[in-house]
Coordinates of C-alpha atoms in Angstrom, one line a residue:
Chain A
X1 CA 0.1 0.0 -0.1
X2 CA 1.2 3.5 -1.0
X3 CA 2.5 5.4 2.0
X4 CA 4.0 8.9 2.8
X5 CA 7.4 8.8 3.9
X6 CA 9.5 11.4 5.9
X7 CA 13.2 11.9 6.4
X8 CA 15.1 12.0 8.6
X9 CA 13.3 10.4 11.2
X10 CA 15.3 12.3 14.0
X11 CA 16.8 15.8 13.6
X12 CA 18.9 17.1 16.1
X13 CA 20.1 20.8 15.5
X14 CA 21.4 24.0 17.3
X15 CA 19.3 27.2 18.0
X16 CA 19.7 29.2 15.1
X17 CA 20.6 26.8 12.6
X18 CA 18.4 26.1 9.4
X19 CA 16.6 22.7 9.0
X20 CA 15.2 21.1 6.0
X21 CA 12.5 18.3 6.6
X22 CA 11.8 16.1 3.6
X23 CA 8.6 14.1 2.8
X24 CA 7.6 12.2 -0.2
X25 CA 3.9 12.2 -0.6
X26 CA 1.9 9.5 -2.1
X27 CA 2.3 9.8 -5.9
X28 CA -0.8 10.3 -7.3
X29 CA -2.1 13.0 -4.5
X30 CA -2.5 16.6 -5.0
X31 CA -2.8 18.5 -1.7
X32 CA 0.1 18.3 0.8
X33 CA 0.2 19.4 4.3
X34 CA 2.5 20.2 7.3
X35 CA 1.8 19.8 10.8
X36 CA 3.5 19.7 14.1
X37 CA 3.0 18.2 17.4
X38 CA 4.8 19.4 20.5
X39 CA 5.2 16.5 23.0
X40 CA 2.0 15.6 24.6
X41 CA 0.0 18.2 23.1
X42 CA -2.4 18.5 20.0
X43 CA -1.4 18.2 16.3
X44 CA -1.4 21.7 14.7
X45 CA -1.9 22.6 11.2
X46 CA 0.9 24.6 9.9
X47 CA 0.6 24.8 6.0
X48 CA -1.3 23.5 3.1
X49 CA 0.0 23.3 -0.8
X50 CA -1.5 22.7 -4.0
X51 CA -0.6 23.5 -7.6
X52 CA 2.8 24.6 -6.3
X53 CA 1.7 27.1 -4.3
X54 CA 0.7 27.7 -0.5
X55 CA -3.1 27.5 -0.2
X56 CA -3.4 28.2 3.4
X57 CA -1.3 28.7 6.3
X58 CA -1.7 29.2 10.2
X59 CA -0.3 31.7 12.2
X60 CA 2.6 29.4 13.3
X61 CA 3.8 29.4 9.9
X62 CA 5.5 32.8 10.0
X63 CA 8.3 34.3 7.8
X64 CA 11.1 31.6 9.2
X65 CA 9.2 28.7 7.6
X66 CA 9.0 27.9 4.1
X67 CA 7.7 25.0 1.9
X68 CA 8.7 23.8 -1.4
X69 CA 8.1 21.0 -3.8
X70 CA 11.4 21.1 -5.8
X71 CA 11.2 18.3 -8.4
X72 CA 7.6 17.0 -8.3
X73 CA 8.0 14.2 -6.0
X74 CA 9.6 15.6 -2.8
X75 CA 8.0 18.2 -0.5
X76 CA 9.9 19.9 2.1
X77 CA 9.7 22.3 5.1
X78 CA 12.5 24.7 5.8
X79 CA 12.9 26.5 9.2
X80 CA 15.4 29.0 8.6
X81 CA 16.6 29.9 12.3
X82 CA 15.5 27.3 14.6
X83 CA 14.4 28.3 18.1
X84 CA 14.1 26.0 21.2
X85 CA 10.4 26.1 20.9
X86 CA 10.3 24.6 17.5
X87 CA 11.2 21.3 19.1
X88 CA 8.4 18.9 18.0
X89 CA 7.3 16.1 15.7
X90 CA 6.6 17.5 12.1
X91 CA 4.2 15.5 10.3
X92 CA 3.6 15.8 6.4
X93 CA 0.4 14.6 5.1
X94 CA -1.1 14.2 1.4
X95 CA -4.6 14.0 0.1
X96 CA -5.8 12.7 -3.2
X97 CA -8.9 14.3 -3.8
X98 CA -10.2 17.4 -1.8
X99 CA -13.6 16.2 -1.4
X100 CA -12.4 13.0 0.4
X101 CA -10.9 14.8 3.2
X102 CA -8.8 11.6 4.2
X103 CA -5.3 12.6 4.7
X104 CA -2.5 10.2 4.8
X105 CA 0.1 11.0 7.3
X106 CA 3.8 10.3 7.2
X107 CA 5.4 8.9 10.3
X108 CA 7.1 12.2 11.4
X109 CA 10.5 13.7 12.0
X110 CA 11.2 14.3 15.6
X111 CA 13.1 17.9 15.5
X112 CA 15.2 18.7 18.6
X113 CA 16.6 22.2 18.9
X114 CA 19.3 22.4 21.6
Chain B
X1 CA -12.4 27.6 18.7
X2 CA -14.3 24.9 16.9
X3 CA -11.6 22.5 17.9
X4 CA -12.7 18.9 19.1
X5 CA -12.1 18.0 22.7
X6 CA -11.7 14.4 23.6
X7 CA -12.9 12.9 26.9
X8 CA -11.6 11.1 28.9
X9 CA -7.7 12.0 28.3
X10 CA -6.8 8.5 29.2
X11 CA -8.5 5.3 29.4
X12 CA -7.4 1.9 30.6
X13 CA -9.3 -1.3 29.7
X14 CA -8.6 -5.1 29.5
X15 CA -8.5 -6.8 26.5
X16 CA -11.9 -7.9 25.2
X17 CA -13.8 -4.9 26.8
X18 CA -15.3 -2.1 24.8
X19 CA -13.5 1.4 24.8
X20 CA -15.7 4.4 24.3
X21 CA -14.2 7.9 23.4
X22 CA -16.1 11.1 23.1
X23 CA -15.4 14.3 21.4
X24 CA -17.0 17.7 21.8
X25 CA -17.0 20.8 19.4
X26 CA -18.1 24.3 19.3
X27 CA -19.1 25.3 15.9
X28 CA -21.1 23.8 13.2
X29 CA -19.1 21.0 11.0
X30 CA -18.8 20.0 7.5
X31 CA -17.5 16.5 9.1
X32 CA -15.6 14.9 12.0
X33 CA -12.9 12.3 11.6
X34 CA -11.1 10.1 14.0
X35 CA -7.5 9.1 14.0
X36 CA -5.4 7.0 15.6
X37 CA -1.7 7.3 16.6
X38 CA 0.7 4.6 17.8
X39 CA 3.5 6.1 20.1
X40 CA 6.0 7.8 18.1
X41 CA 4.1 7.4 14.9
X42 CA 2.1 9.5 12.6
X43 CA -1.6 9.5 12.3
X44 CA -3.9 6.9 10.8
X45 CA -7.1 7.9 9.5
X46 CA -9.9 5.6 10.8
X47 CA -13.4 7.0 10.0
X48 CA -14.9 10.1 8.6
X49 CA -18.6 11.2 9.5
X50 CA -20.2 13.8 7.8
X51 CA -22.5 16.4 9.5
X52 CA -25.8 14.7 7.8
X53 CA -24.8 11.3 9.0
X54 CA -25.5 10.0 12.5
X55 CA -23.7 6.8 12.9
X56 CA -21.0 4.7 10.9
X57 CA -19.4 1.5 11.2
X58 CA -16.1 0.2 10.1
X59 CA -15.0 -3.2 11.4
X60 CA -15.1 -2.9 15.2
X61 CA -15.3 0.8 15.1
X62 CA -18.7 2.3 15.6
X63 CA -18.8 6.3 15.4
X64 CA -21.8 8.4 16.2
X65 CA -22.4 12.0 15.7
X66 CA -25.1 14.1 17.4
X67 CA -24.8 17.4 15.7
X68 CA -27.3 19.1 18.3
X69 CA -25.2 18.3 21.1
X70 CA -22.1 19.1 19.0
X71 CA -20.4 15.7 20.0
X72 CA -19.3 12.4 18.7
X73 CA -18.1 9.2 20.1
X74 CA -16.0 6.3 18.9
X75 CA -16.6 2.7 20.1
X76 CA -13.9 0.2 19.7
X77 CA -15.7 -3.1 20.5
X78 CA -13.7 -6.4 21.8
X79 CA -10.6 -4.2 22.2
X80 CA -7.3 -5.8 21.6
X81 CA -3.6 -5.1 22.9
X82 CA -2.9 -3.8 19.6
X83 CA -5.7 -1.0 20.0
X84 CA -3.5 0.7 22.4
X85 CA -2.8 4.2 20.9
X86 CA -4.1 7.6 21.1
X87 CA -7.2 8.6 19.5
X88 CA -7.8 12.0 18.0
X89 CA -11.0 13.5 16.7
X90 CA -10.6 16.2 14.0
X91 CA -13.2 18.7 13.0
X92 CA -13.7 20.3 9.5
X93 CA -16.0 23.3 9.9
X94 CA -18.7 24.1 7.4
X95 CA -18.3 26.9 5.1
X96 CA -14.9 27.6 6.0
X97 CA -11.5 26.3 5.8
X98 CA -11.2 22.6 5.0
X99 CA -8.2 22.1 7.3
X100 CA -9.0 19.4 10.0
X101 CA -8.6 20.8 13.7
X102 CA -7.4 18.4 16.0
X103 CA -8.0 17.9 19.6
X104 CA -5.7 16.7 22.3
X105 CA -6.7 13.1 22.1
X106 CA -7.6 10.3 24.3
X107 CA -4.6 7.7 25.3
X108 CA -6.1 4.4 25.4
X109 CA -4.3 1.7 26.9
X110 CA -5.7 -2.1 26.2
X111 CA -4.2 -4.7 28.9
X112 CA -3.7 -8.1 27.5

């Protein structure tokens, strides 16, 4: 069964450094998402992406965040200058049809900012 | 906020028993979804119920929706140790963003 993959599974970085989290969505899906989950808390929406542009973003997704789909398969989330509070699990999700609402989530990348 | 809030926060049962989790929300919804998350893993979509539906079944899962009370319940029948996970409800508001808003989840432990 097709699945969303994410790399790396765990990323440790120092405060102020840039990180890029990578996702490979399911190949025939058209809508892509990033979420984050701070340990023990709820899953929070960051950004949605469709047709090579951001379709929606939350207030969390400020100027230090960016997303890209550089090659038609990978979907990346970049954090330019990480802060301690960026430590969280970051999940990528993809959706085939807008009307289905059924998002497929990747296993997540645990980001630890020290 | 229109986010769902699950109740209870934690539930511990014996294998074979039924597990019931509840979700309450605040505004009109287009649909409500339930997800499972195993420890340290991503979310898995379990079931979606639309606002004009009252009950849906999928295997051992039964979801009900009461729009007058703005609440939903997830029933897992004949639970198994493998059902141990966190369960989240997520609401999609009507007439607004299509992005699901997640609650804090119910942590279910099923003892063998």
